Amino acid sequence: MSKFQLILLVSFGAFIIIAVLLFSFYRSSGGTQTANIVIWGDISAEDFNTLSNNVGFANDRTLVLQYSFKDPSTFDTTFTEALALGSGPDLVFLSQDKIYRERNKILVIPSSSVSQKDFSNTFIDESDLFLTSNGVYALPLSVDPLVLYYNRDLLSKASLAFPPAFWDQMYSYANKLTTKDGAGNITKSVLALGEAKNIPNSKNILSLLMLQAGTPITDIPSDTQTPKLQAELTNNFNLPLNPANSALDFYTQFANPAKPFYSWNRSLRNANVNFVSGDSALYIGFASELRELRAKSPTLNIGIALVPQSRVSGKSMTYGTLRGVAISKGSKNPSAALRAALLLSSANTSLALSKILQLPPPRRDLLSNKPTDTASGVFYDSAIQSRGWLDPDDAETASIFTNMIESVTSGRARVDEAISTAQDQINTLIK
């Protein structure tokens, strides 16, 4: 063990003891004194300032919120160093794909403060990823689901009235919407599927297919003496076919030139660029991408629909990035931090943040009152259907997913071999 690692271990141990003592003290004293709460997050400072002005945080004189934007790509290192130096924030915004990695740096909100029943009844199903046996890691703030964007003009030209609602329709849609030149080069594509490096959302799309097929990708089994996160890609779950294998096989088929529905390859432009240029009929992207897509191509006739579903599973779901607020172990006033977190995740604040970010809220009570415009309606429905998985290291698993996809499309590995390799690599990350 290095000297730096030893310092971190001692520091985190001290933070745990101090945080527990402070949490108990402030709970017993009522926590009514004025507290400065430092918040680190991945939304812009401008958006947070708008939020604080809209919902009147200034009216609560017991809390003074100080917000600082932090780059998500360097957040882990910045957070770790700050805690080691004793200068960490009170609250942090974390998405579901970062919560597992940062779990040792945050305080679990006890069930006595937020019960599991109240939590699950208040927030969407994906929020259960924040649950532990002792409480919750974070309180949900926003959700950014994958949706299906489509070019209305290209669909109309092919006499297609609606975008595909099920994945098996993609074969016929590919035949009608993918065009090639005399040399067999793709000139227009139905949808970016099959590759990784020129599909920015490839990991999320493949995750979506796997979740729909029936694998949680990772899970913490409850039937073991020492519950621990583990990869589940090679688990059949008593199904006739391995769900992860089926998902990867379906995804990579569209990059196979030997298939009649071949419609994508790694020589094409990035998927989002191809779509806004009018050269892809469909595009699977996050709800947060709508503003950018419209800005890049104001004249593009964009439609929005739910992502295609599996006919086999009988479940309707999409993949969503769920943002939550967690209490840092470096907080010197965890009770006040909890009050601030509860305020941030309240109905009024959640609705205000939803309007600012133009994303659906993660609260069931708010999602039941769906807006009338088409885009927001699809976003709200998609939020309810959102799912995700506990990711041990989102950057490393992105590389694992890329290698898994490319090993199949390049012919280096069979689908089952690629899945097995990915399973081992994810388990190595967890260890």
CSV table of C-alpha atoms in Angstrom, one decimal:
chain,number,residue,atom,x,y,z
A,1,MET,CA,0.0,0.0,0.0
A,2,SER,CA,1.4,3.4,-1.0
A,3,LYS,CA,1.8,6.3,1.4
A,4,PHE,CA,-1.0,8.3,-0.5
A,5,GLN,CA,-3.4,5.3,-0.3
A,6,LEU,CA,-2.7,5.0,3.4
A,7,ILE,CA,-3.4,8.7,3.9
A,8,LEU,CA,-6.7,8.3,2.0
A,9,LEU,CA,-7.7,5.3,4.0
A,10,VAL,CA,-7.1,7.1,7.3
A,11,SER,CA,-8.8,10.2,6.1
A,12,PHE,CA,-11.9,8.4,4.9
A,13,GLY,CA,-12.1,6.5,8.2
A,14,ALA,CA,-11.9,9.7,10.1
A,15,PHE,CA,-14.6,11.3,7.9
A,16,ILE,CA,-17.0,8.4,8.6
A,17,ILE,CA,-16.6,8.8,12.4
A,18,ILE,CA,-16.9,12.6,12.3
A,19,ALA,CA,-19.9,12.5,9.9
A,20,VAL,CA,-21.8,10.0,12.1
A,21,LEU,CA,-21.2,12.1,15.2
A,22,LEU,CA,-22.2,15.3,13.5
A,23,PHE,CA,-25.2,13.7,11.9
A,24,SER,CA,-26.4,12.5,15.3
A,25,PHE,CA,-25.7,15.9,17.0
A,26,TYR,CA,-27.5,18.0,14.5
A,27,ARG,CA,-30.5,15.6,14.4
A,28,SER,CA,-30.8,15.9,18.2
A,29,SER,CA,-30.4,19.7,18.2
A,30,GLY,CA,-33.0,20.1,15.4
A,31,GLY,CA,-30.5,21.4,12.9
A,32,THR,CA,-32.0,24.9,12.8
A,33,GLN,CA,-28.8,27.0,12.8
A,34,THR,CA,-27.7,28.7,9.6
A,35,ALA,CA,-25.5,26.5,7.5
A,36,ASN,CA,-23.4,27.0,4.4
A,37,ILE,CA,-23.9,24.0,2.1
A,38,VAL,CA,-21.3,23.5,-0.6
A,39,ILE,CA,-22.6,21.6,-3.6
A,40,TRP,CA,-20.7,20.1,-6.5
A,41,GLY,CA,-22.6,19.2,-9.6
A,42,ASP,CA,-22.6,18.6,-13.4
A,43,ILE,CA,-25.3,21.1,-14.3
A,44,SER,CA,-24.1,24.6,-15.3
A,45,ALA,CA,-23.8,27.3,-12.6
A,46,GLU,CA,-26.2,29.4,-14.6
A,47,ASP,CA,-28.9,26.7,-14.5
A,48,PHE,CA,-28.4,26.2,-10.8
A,49,ASN,CA,-28.6,30.0,-10.1
A,50,THR,CA,-31.8,30.1,-12.1
A,51,LEU,CA,-33.1,27.2,-10.1
A,52,SER,CA,-32.3,28.8,-6.7
A,53,ASN,CA,-33.9,32.1,-7.8
A,54,ASN,CA,-37.0,30.3,-9.1
A,55,VAL,CA,-37.8,28.2,-6.1
A,56,GLY,CA,-36.8,30.7,-3.5
A,57,PHE,CA,-34.0,29.0,-1.6
A,58,ALA,CA,-33.2,32.4,-0.1
A,59,ASN,CA,-36.5,32.2,1.9
A,60,ASP,CA,-34.9,29.4,3.9
A,61,ARG,CA,-32.6,31.4,6.1
A,62,THR,CA,-31.2,28.3,7.7
A,63,LEU,CA,-29.5,27.2,4.5
A,64,VAL,CA,-27.0,29.1,2.3
A,65,LEU,CA,-26.3,27.0,-0.9
A,66,GLN,CA,-22.9,27.5,-2.7
A,67,TYR,CA,-22.8,25.7,-6.0
A,68,SER,CA,-19.8,24.8,-8.1
A,69,PHE,CA,-19.8,23.1,-11.5
A,70,LYS,CA,-17.4,20.1,-11.8
A,71,ASP,CA,-16.3,18.4,-15.0
A,72,PRO,CA,-17.8,14.9,-14.9
A,73,SER,CA,-14.7,13.4,-16.7
A,74,THR,CA,-12.4,14.5,-13.8
A,75,PHE,CA,-14.9,14.4,-10.9
A,76,ASP,CA,-13.7,11.2,-9.3
A,77,THR,CA,-10.1,12.5,-9.0
A,78,THR,CA,-11.2,16.0,-7.9
A,79,PHE,CA,-13.6,14.6,-5.3
A,80,THR,CA,-11.0,12.1,-3.9
A,81,GLU,CA,-8.3,14.8,-3.6
A,82,ALA,CA,-10.7,17.2,-1.9
A,83,LEU,CA,-11.7,14.7,0.7
A,84,ALA,CA,-8.1,13.8,1.4
A,85,LEU,CA,-7.4,17.5,2.0
A,86,GLY,CA,-10.5,18.0,4.2
A,87,SER,CA,-12.0,20.5,1.7
A,88,GLY,CA,-14.7,18.4,0.2
A,89,PRO,CA,-18.3,19.6,-0.5
A,90,ASP,CA,-21.4,18.8,1.5
A,91,LEU,CA,-23.5,17.6,-1.4
A,92,VAL,CA,-22.6,16.1,-4.8
A,93,PHE,CA,-24.7,15.3,-7.9
A,94,LEU,CA,-24.0,11.8,-9.1
A,95,SER,CA,-25.6,9.7,-11.9
A,96,GLN,CA,-26.5,6.1,-11.4
A,97,ASP,CA,-23.5,5.0,-13.4
A,98,LYS,CA,-21.2,6.7,-11.0
A,99,ILE,CA,-22.9,6.0,-7.7
A,100,TYR,CA,-21.2,2.6,-7.1
A,101,ARG,CA,-17.7,3.9,-7.7
A,102,GLU,CA,-18.2,6.9,-5.4
A,103,ARG,CA,-20.2,4.9,-2.7
A,104,ASN,CA,-17.3,5.0,-0.2
A,105,LYS,CA,-17.1,8.8,-0.3
A,106,ILE,CA,-20.8,9.5,0.5
A,107,LEU,CA,-23.0,9.0,3.5
A,108,VAL,CA,-26.0,6.6,3.2
A,109,ILE,CA,-29.2,8.5,4.1
A,110,PRO,CA,-30.7,6.3,6.8
A,111,SER,CA,-34.1,4.7,6.5
A,112,SER,CA,-35.2,6.7,9.6
A,113,SER,CA,-34.9,9.8,7.5
A,114,VAL,CA,-36.2,8.4,4.2
A,115,SER,CA,-37.9,5.0,4.3
A,116,GLN,CA,-37.6,2.6,1.5
A,117,LYS,CA,-41.3,2.6,1.0
A,118,ASP,CA,-41.6,6.3,0.8
A,119,PHE,CA,-38.6,6.4,-1.6
A,120,SER,CA,-39.9,3.8,-4.0
A,121,ASN,CA,-43.4,5.3,-3.9
A,122,THR,CA,-42.1,8.8,-4.7
A,123,PHE,CA,-39.5,8.1,-7.4
A,124,ILE,CA,-39.3,6.1,-10.6
A,125,ASP,CA,-38.3,2.4,-10.7
A,126,GLU,CA,-34.7,3.2,-11.8
A,127,SER,CA,-34.2,5.1,-8.6
A,128,ASP,CA,-34.0,1.7,-6.8
A,129,LEU,CA,-30.4,1.7,-7.9
A,130,PHE,CA,-29.8,4.2,-5.2
A,131,LEU,CA,-31.2,1.9,-2.5
A,132,THR,CA,-29.2,0.0,0.0
A,133,SER,CA,-30.2,-2.3,2.9
A,134,ASN,CA,-29.6,0.6,5.3
A,135,GLY,CA,-31.0,3.5,3.4
A,136,VAL,CA,-30.4,5.4,0.1
A,137,TYR,CA,-27.2,6.7,-1.5
A,138,ALA,CA,-28.8,9.6,-3.2
A,139,LEU,CA,-32.2,11.4,-3.8
A,140,PRO,CA,-33.1,11.6,-7.5
A,141,LEU,CA,-33.1,15.1,-9.2
A,142,SER,CA,-33.6,14.4,-12.9
A,143,VAL,CA,-33.7,11.7,-15.5
A,144,ASP,CA,-32.4,11.8,-19.1
A,145,PRO,CA,-34.0,8.8,-21.0
A,146,LEU,CA,-33.0,7.5,-24.4
A,147,VAL,CA,-35.7,8.2,-27.0
A,148,LEU,CA,-36.1,7.6,-30.7
A,149,TYR,CA,-35.7,10.6,-33.0
A,150,TYR,CA,-36.8,10.2,-36.6
A,151,ASN,CA,-36.8,12.1,-39.9
A,152,ARG,CA,-40.5,12.5,-40.8
A,153,ASP,CA,-39.7,13.3,-44.4
A,154,LEU,CA,-37.6,10.2,-45.0
A,155,LEU,CA,-40.3,8.0,-43.4
A,156,SER,CA,-43.0,9.6,-45.5
A,157,LYS,CA,-40.9,9.2,-48.7
A,158,ALA,CA,-40.7,5.4,-47.9
A,159,SER,CA,-44.5,5.4,-47.2
A,160,LEU,CA,-44.0,4.6,-43.5
A,161,ALA,CA,-46.5,6.3,-41.3
A,162,PHE,CA,-44.8,5.6,-38.0
A,163,PRO,CA,-41.4,4.8,-36.7
A,164,PRO,CA,-40.7,1.2,-35.5
A,165,ALA,CA,-42.3,0.4,-32.2
A,166,PHE,CA,-40.5,-3.0,-32.0
A,167,TRP,CA,-37.0,-4.1,-32.7
A,168,ASP,CA,-38.0,-6.9,-35.1
A,169,GLN,CA,-39.5,-4.2,-37.4
A,170,MET,CA,-36.0,-2.8,-37.9
A,171,TYR,CA,-35.3,-5.5,-40.5
A,172,SER,CA,-38.0,-4.3,-42.9
A,173,TYR,CA,-37.3,-0.6,-42.1
A,174,ALA,CA,-33.7,-1.2,-43.0
A,175,ASN,CA,-34.7,-2.5,-46.4
A,176,LYS,CA,-36.9,0.5,-47.1
A,177,LEU,CA,-34.7,3.3,-45.6
A,178,THR,CA,-31.1,2.2,-46.3
A,179,THR,CA,-29.7,3.0,-49.7
A,180,LYS,CA,-26.4,2.1,-51.3
A,181,ASP,CA,-24.5,3.3,-54.4
A,182,GLY,CA,-23.4,1.1,-57.2
A,183,ALA,CA,-20.3,-0.1,-55.3
A,184,GLY,CA,-22.4,-1.1,-52.3
A,185,ASN,CA,-21.4,1.9,-50.1
A,186,ILE,CA,-24.1,3.1,-47.7
A,187,THR,CA,-25.4,6.5,-48.8
A,188,LYS,CA,-28.4,6.6,-46.4
A,189,SER,CA,-28.9,4.5,-43.3
A,190,VAL,CA,-32.0,3.5,-41.4
A,191,LEU,CA,-30.2,3.8,-38.0
A,192,ALA,CA,-26.8,3.7,-36.4
A,193,LEU,CA,-26.5,0.2,-35.0
A,194,GLY,CA,-23.7,-2.3,-35.0
A,195,GLU,CA,-20.5,-0.3,-34.4
A,196,ALA,CA,-19.1,1.6,-31.4
A,197,LYS,CA,-16.6,4.4,-32.1
A,198,ASN,CA,-18.9,6.4,-34.5
A,199,ILE,CA,-22.0,5.8,-32.4
A,200,PRO,CA,-21.6,8.0,-29.3
A,201,ASN,CA,-24.4,6.2,-27.4
A,202,SER,CA,-23.3,2.7,-28.4
A,203,LYS,CA,-22.8,1.6,-24.8
A,204,ASN,CA,-26.2,3.0,-23.7
A,205,ILE,CA,-28.0,1.4,-26.7
A,206,LEU,CA,-26.5,-2.0,-26.1
A,207,SER,CA,-27.3,-1.6,-22.4
A,208,LEU,CA,-30.9,-0.9,-23.4
A,209,LEU,CA,-31.0,-4.0,-25.5
A,210,MET,CA,-29.6,-6.1,-22.8
A,211,LEU,CA,-31.9,-4.8,-20.1
A,212,GLN,CA,-34.9,-5.3,-22.5
A,213,ALA,CA,-33.7,-8.9,-23.2
A,214,GLY,CA,-33.6,-9.7,-19.5
A,215,THR,CA,-30.2,-9.2,-18.0
A,216,PRO,CA,-29.5,-6.5,-15.4
A,217,ILE,CA,-25.8,-6.5,-16.6
A,218,THR,CA,-24.6,-6.3,-13.0
A,219,ASP,CA,-26.5,-7.2,-9.8
A,220,ILE,CA,-26.0,-7.7,-6.1
A,221,PRO,CA,-27.5,-11.2,-5.3
A,222,SER,CA,-29.5,-11.2,-2.1
A,223,ASP,CA,-29.2,-15.0,-1.6
A,224,THR,CA,-25.5,-15.0,-0.6
A,225,GLN,CA,-24.0,-14.5,2.8
A,226,THR,CA,-21.9,-11.6,1.6
A,227,PRO,CA,-23.9,-9.7,-1.0
A,228,LYS,CA,-21.5,-8.1,-3.6
A,229,LEU,CA,-21.9,-6.6,-7.0
A,230,GLN,CA,-21.1,-9.0,-9.8
A,231,ALA,CA,-21.4,-9.1,-13.6
A,232,GLU,CA,-24.4,-11.0,-15.0
A,233,LEU,CA,-23.7,-11.1,-18.7
A,234,THR,CA,-23.2,-14.9,-18.9
A,235,ASN,CA,-26.2,-15.7,-16.7
A,236,ASN,CA,-29.1,-17.2,-18.7
A,237,PHE,CA,-31.7,-16.4,-16.0
A,238,ASN,CA,-33.5,-19.7,-16.9
A,239,LEU,CA,-34.2,-18.4,-20.4
A,240,PRO,CA,-33.8,-20.5,-23.5
A,241,LEU,CA,-31.1,-18.1,-24.9
A,242,ASN,CA,-28.6,-16.0,-23.0
A,243,PRO,CA,-30.2,-12.5,-23.0
A,244,ALA,CA,-26.8,-10.7,-23.3
A,245,ASN,CA,-25.8,-12.9,-26.2
A,246,SER,CA,-29.1,-12.2,-28.0
A,247,ALA,CA,-28.7,-8.4,-27.5
A,248,LEU,CA,-25.1,-8.3,-28.8
A,249,ASP,CA,-26.0,-10.5,-31.7
A,250,PHE,CA,-28.9,-8.3,-32.7
A,251,TYR,CA,-26.9,-5.1,-32.3
A,252,THR,CA,-23.9,-6.2,-34.4
A,253,GLN,CA,-25.9,-7.7,-37.3
A,254,PHE,CA,-26.5,-4.3,-38.8
A,255,ALA,CA,-22.8,-3.8,-39.3
A,256,ASN,CA,-22.5,-7.1,-41.2
A,257,PRO,CA,-22.1,-6.6,-45.0
A,258,ALA,CA,-23.3,-10.1,-45.6
A,259,LYS,CA,-26.7,-9.4,-44.1
A,260,PRO,CA,-29.6,-8.0,-46.2
A,261,PHE,CA,-30.3,-5.3,-43.6
A,262,TYR,CA,-26.7,-4.1,-43.4
A,263,SER,CA,-27.0,-0.4,-42.7
A,264,TRP,CA,-24.0,0.9,-40.8
A,265,ASN,CA,-20.2,0.7,-40.7
A,266,ARG,CA,-17.3,2.4,-39.0
A,267,SER,CA,-16.4,4.6,-42.0
A,268,LEU,CA,-19.6,6.6,-41.7
A,269,ARG,CA,-19.8,9.9,-39.8
A,270,ASN,CA,-20.8,10.0,-36.2
A,271,ALA,CA,-24.4,8.9,-35.7
A,272,ASN,CA,-25.7,12.3,-34.6
A,273,VAL,CA,-24.0,14.1,-37.5
A,274,ASN,CA,-25.4,11.6,-40.0
A,275,PHE,CA,-28.9,12.1,-38.6
A,276,VAL,CA,-28.9,15.9,-38.6
A,277,SER,CA,-27.4,15.8,-42.1
A,278,GLY,CA,-30.5,13.9,-43.3
A,279,ASP,CA,-28.6,10.7,-44.0
A,280,SER,CA,-30.1,8.6,-41.3
A,281,ALA,CA,-33.8,8.1,-40.9
A,282,LEU,CA,-33.6,7.2,-37.2
A,283,TYR,CA,-31.4,8.2,-34.3
A,284,ILE,CA,-31.4,6.9,-30.7
A,285,GLY,CA,-30.3,9.7,-28.4
A,286,PHE,CA,-31.0,11.1,-25.0
A,287,ALA,CA,-33.8,13.6,-24.3
A,288,SER,CA,-31.1,16.2,-23.5
A,289,GLU,CA,-29.9,16.0,-27.1
A,290,LEU,CA,-33.0,17.5,-28.6
A,291,ARG,CA,-31.9,21.1,-28.3
A,292,GLU,CA,-28.6,20.4,-30.0
A,293,LEU,CA,-30.2,18.4,-32.8
A,294,ARG,CA,-32.6,21.2,-33.5
A,295,ALA,CA,-29.8,23.8,-33.3
A,296,LYS,CA,-27.6,21.9,-35.8
A,297,SER,CA,-30.4,21.4,-38.3
A,298,PRO,CA,-33.3,23.9,-37.8
A,299,THR,CA,-35.1,22.8,-40.9
A,300,LEU,CA,-35.0,19.0,-40.2
A,301,ASN,CA,-38.5,17.7,-39.7
A,302,ILE,CA,-37.7,15.8,-36.4
A,303,GLY,CA,-40.3,13.4,-34.8
A,304,ILE,CA,-39.8,11.9,-31.4
A,305,ALA,CA,-41.1,8.5,-30.2
A,306,LEU,CA,-40.4,5.9,-27.5
A,307,VAL,CA,-37.4,3.6,-28.3
A,308,PRO,CA,-38.4,0.3,-29.9
A,309,GLN,CA,-39.3,-2.5,-27.5
A,310,SER,CA,-38.9,-6.3,-27.4
A,311,ARG,CA,-42.0,-8.3,-28.3
A,312,VAL,CA,-40.6,-11.3,-26.2
A,313,SER,CA,-40.1,-9.7,-22.8
A,314,GLY,CA,-43.5,-8.1,-22.6
A,315,LYS,CA,-41.9,-5.2,-20.7
A,316,SER,CA,-41.6,-1.6,-21.8
A,317,MET,CA,-38.4,0.1,-20.9
A,318,THR,CA,-35.7,2.4,-22.0
A,319,TYR,CA,-32.2,3.3,-20.7
A,320,GLY,CA,-32.0,6.5,-18.6
A,321,THR,CA,-29.3,8.5,-17.0
A,322,LEU,CA,-30.6,9.3,-13.5
A,323,ARG,CA,-29.0,12.2,-11.6
A,324,GLY,CA,-29.2,12.3,-7.8
A,325,VAL,CA,-27.9,14.3,-4.9
A,326,ALA,CA,-25.8,12.6,-2.3
A,327,ILE,CA,-24.3,13.7,1.1
A,328,SER,CA,-20.5,13.8,1.0
A,329,LYS,CA,-18.5,12.1,3.8
A,330,GLY,CA,-16.6,15.3,4.0
A,331,SER,CA,-19.6,17.3,5.0
A,332,LYS,CA,-19.1,19.1,8.4
A,333,ASN,CA,-22.9,19.4,8.8
A,334,PRO,CA,-24.5,16.3,7.4
A,335,SER,CA,-27.9,17.1,9.0
A,336,ALA,CA,-28.1,20.5,7.2
A,337,ALA,CA,-26.8,18.8,4.0
A,338,LEU,CA,-29.7,16.3,4.3
A,339,ARG,CA,-32.2,19.2,4.7
A,340,ALA,CA,-30.8,20.7,1.5
A,341,ALA,CA,-30.9,17.4,-0.3
A,342,LEU,CA,-34.6,17.0,0.6
A,343,LEU,CA,-35.3,20.5,-0.5
A,344,LEU,CA,-33.5,19.9,-3.9
A,345,SER,CA,-35.5,16.7,-4.5
A,346,SER,CA,-38.9,18.1,-3.4
A,347,ALA,CA,-41.8,18.4,-5.8
A,348,ASN,CA,-41.5,22.2,-6.3
A,349,THR,CA,-37.7,22.1,-6.9
A,350,SER,CA,-37.9,19.0,-9.1
A,351,LEU,CA,-40.5,20.6,-11.3
A,352,ALA,CA,-38.5,23.8,-11.6
A,353,LEU,CA,-35.3,21.9,-12.4
A,354,SER,CA,-37.2,19.9,-15.0
A,355,LYS,CA,-38.3,23.1,-16.8
A,356,ILE,CA,-34.8,24.6,-16.7
A,357,LEU,CA,-33.0,21.5,-18.0
A,358,GLN,CA,-35.9,20.5,-20.3
A,359,LEU,CA,-35.8,17.0,-18.9
A,360,PRO,CA,-38.5,15.0,-17.2
A,361,PRO,CA,-38.6,14.9,-13.4
A,362,PRO,CA,-37.9,11.5,-11.6
A,363,ARG,CA,-40.9,11.9,-9.3
A,364,ARG,CA,-44.0,9.9,-9.9
A,365,ASP,CA,-46.4,12.6,-8.7
A,366,LEU,CA,-45.0,15.0,-11.3
A,367,LEU,CA,-44.9,12.5,-14.1
A,368,SER,CA,-48.6,11.8,-13.7
A,369,ASN,CA,-49.3,15.3,-14.9
A,370,LYS,CA,-47.9,15.0,-18.4
A,371,PRO,CA,-47.4,18.2,-20.5
A,372,THR,CA,-49.4,18.5,-23.7
A,373,ASP,CA,-46.5,19.1,-26.2
A,374,THR,CA,-45.3,15.9,-28.0
A,375,ALA,CA,-41.7,16.0,-27.0
A,376,SER,CA,-42.3,16.4,-23.3
A,377,GLY,CA,-45.0,13.8,-23.5
A,378,VAL,CA,-42.6,11.2,-24.9
A,379,PHE,CA,-39.9,12.3,-22.4
A,380,TYR,CA,-42.3,11.8,-19.5
A,381,ASP,CA,-43.4,8.4,-20.7
A,382,SER,CA,-39.8,7.4,-21.2
A,383,ALA,CA,-38.8,8.6,-17.8
A,384,ILE,CA,-41.4,6.2,-16.2
A,385,GLN,CA,-39.9,3.4,-18.3
A,386,SER,CA,-36.2,4.3,-17.6
A,387,ARG,CA,-33.9,1.6,-16.2
A,388,GLY,CA,-30.1,1.5,-15.7
A,389,TRP,CA,-27.4,-0.6,-14.0
A,390,LEU,CA,-24.8,-0.3,-11.3
A,391,ASP,CA,-21.6,0.5,-13.2
A,392,PRO,CA,-18.3,-0.1,-11.4
A,393,ASP,CA,-16.4,2.4,-13.5
A,394,ASP,CA,-18.3,4.1,-16.4
A,395,ALA,CA,-15.2,5.1,-18.3
A,396,GLU,CA,-13.6,1.6,-18.1
A,397,THR,CA,-16.9,-0.2,-19.0
A,398,ALA,CA,-17.3,2.1,-22.0
A,399,SER,CA,-14.0,0.7,-23.3
A,400,ILE,CA,-15.1,-2.8,-22.4
A,401,PHE,CA,-18.4,-2.4,-24.4
A,402,THR,CA,-16.5,-0.9,-27.3
A,403,ASN,CA,-14.1,-3.9,-27.4
A,404,MET,CA,-17.0,-6.3,-27.0
A,405,ILE,CA,-18.8,-4.8,-30.0
A,406,GLU,CA,-15.7,-4.5,-32.2
A,407,SER,CA,-14.4,-8.0,-31.5
A,408,VAL,CA,-17.6,-9.3,-33.0
A,409,THR,CA,-17.9,-7.0,-36.0
A,410,SER,CA,-14.2,-7.5,-36.8
A,411,GLY,CA,-14.5,-11.3,-36.6
A,412,ARG,CA,-12.0,-11.6,-33.8
A,413,ALA,CA,-14.5,-13.3,-31.5
A,414,ARG,CA,-17.9,-15.0,-31.5
A,415,VAL,CA,-20.7,-13.4,-29.7
A,416,ASP,CA,-20.5,-15.7,-26.7
A,417,GLU,CA,-16.8,-15.3,-26.5
A,418,ALA,CA,-17.1,-11.5,-26.5
A,419,ILE,CA,-19.7,-11.7,-23.8
A,420,SER,CA,-17.6,-14.0,-21.6
A,421,THR,CA,-14.6,-11.7,-22.0
A,422,ALA,CA,-16.6,-8.6,-21.0
A,423,GLN,CA,-18.0,-10.5,-18.0
A,424,ASP,CA,-14.5,-11.2,-16.7
A,425,GLN,CA,-13.3,-7.7,-17.4
A,426,ILE,CA,-16.3,-6.1,-15.5
A,427,ASN,CA,-15.8,-8.5,-12.5
A,428,THR,CA,-12.1,-7.5,-12.5
A,429,LEU,CA,-13.1,-3.9,-12.2
A,430,ILE,CA,-15.4,-4.7,-9.3
A,431,LYS,CA,-12.7,-6.5,-7.4
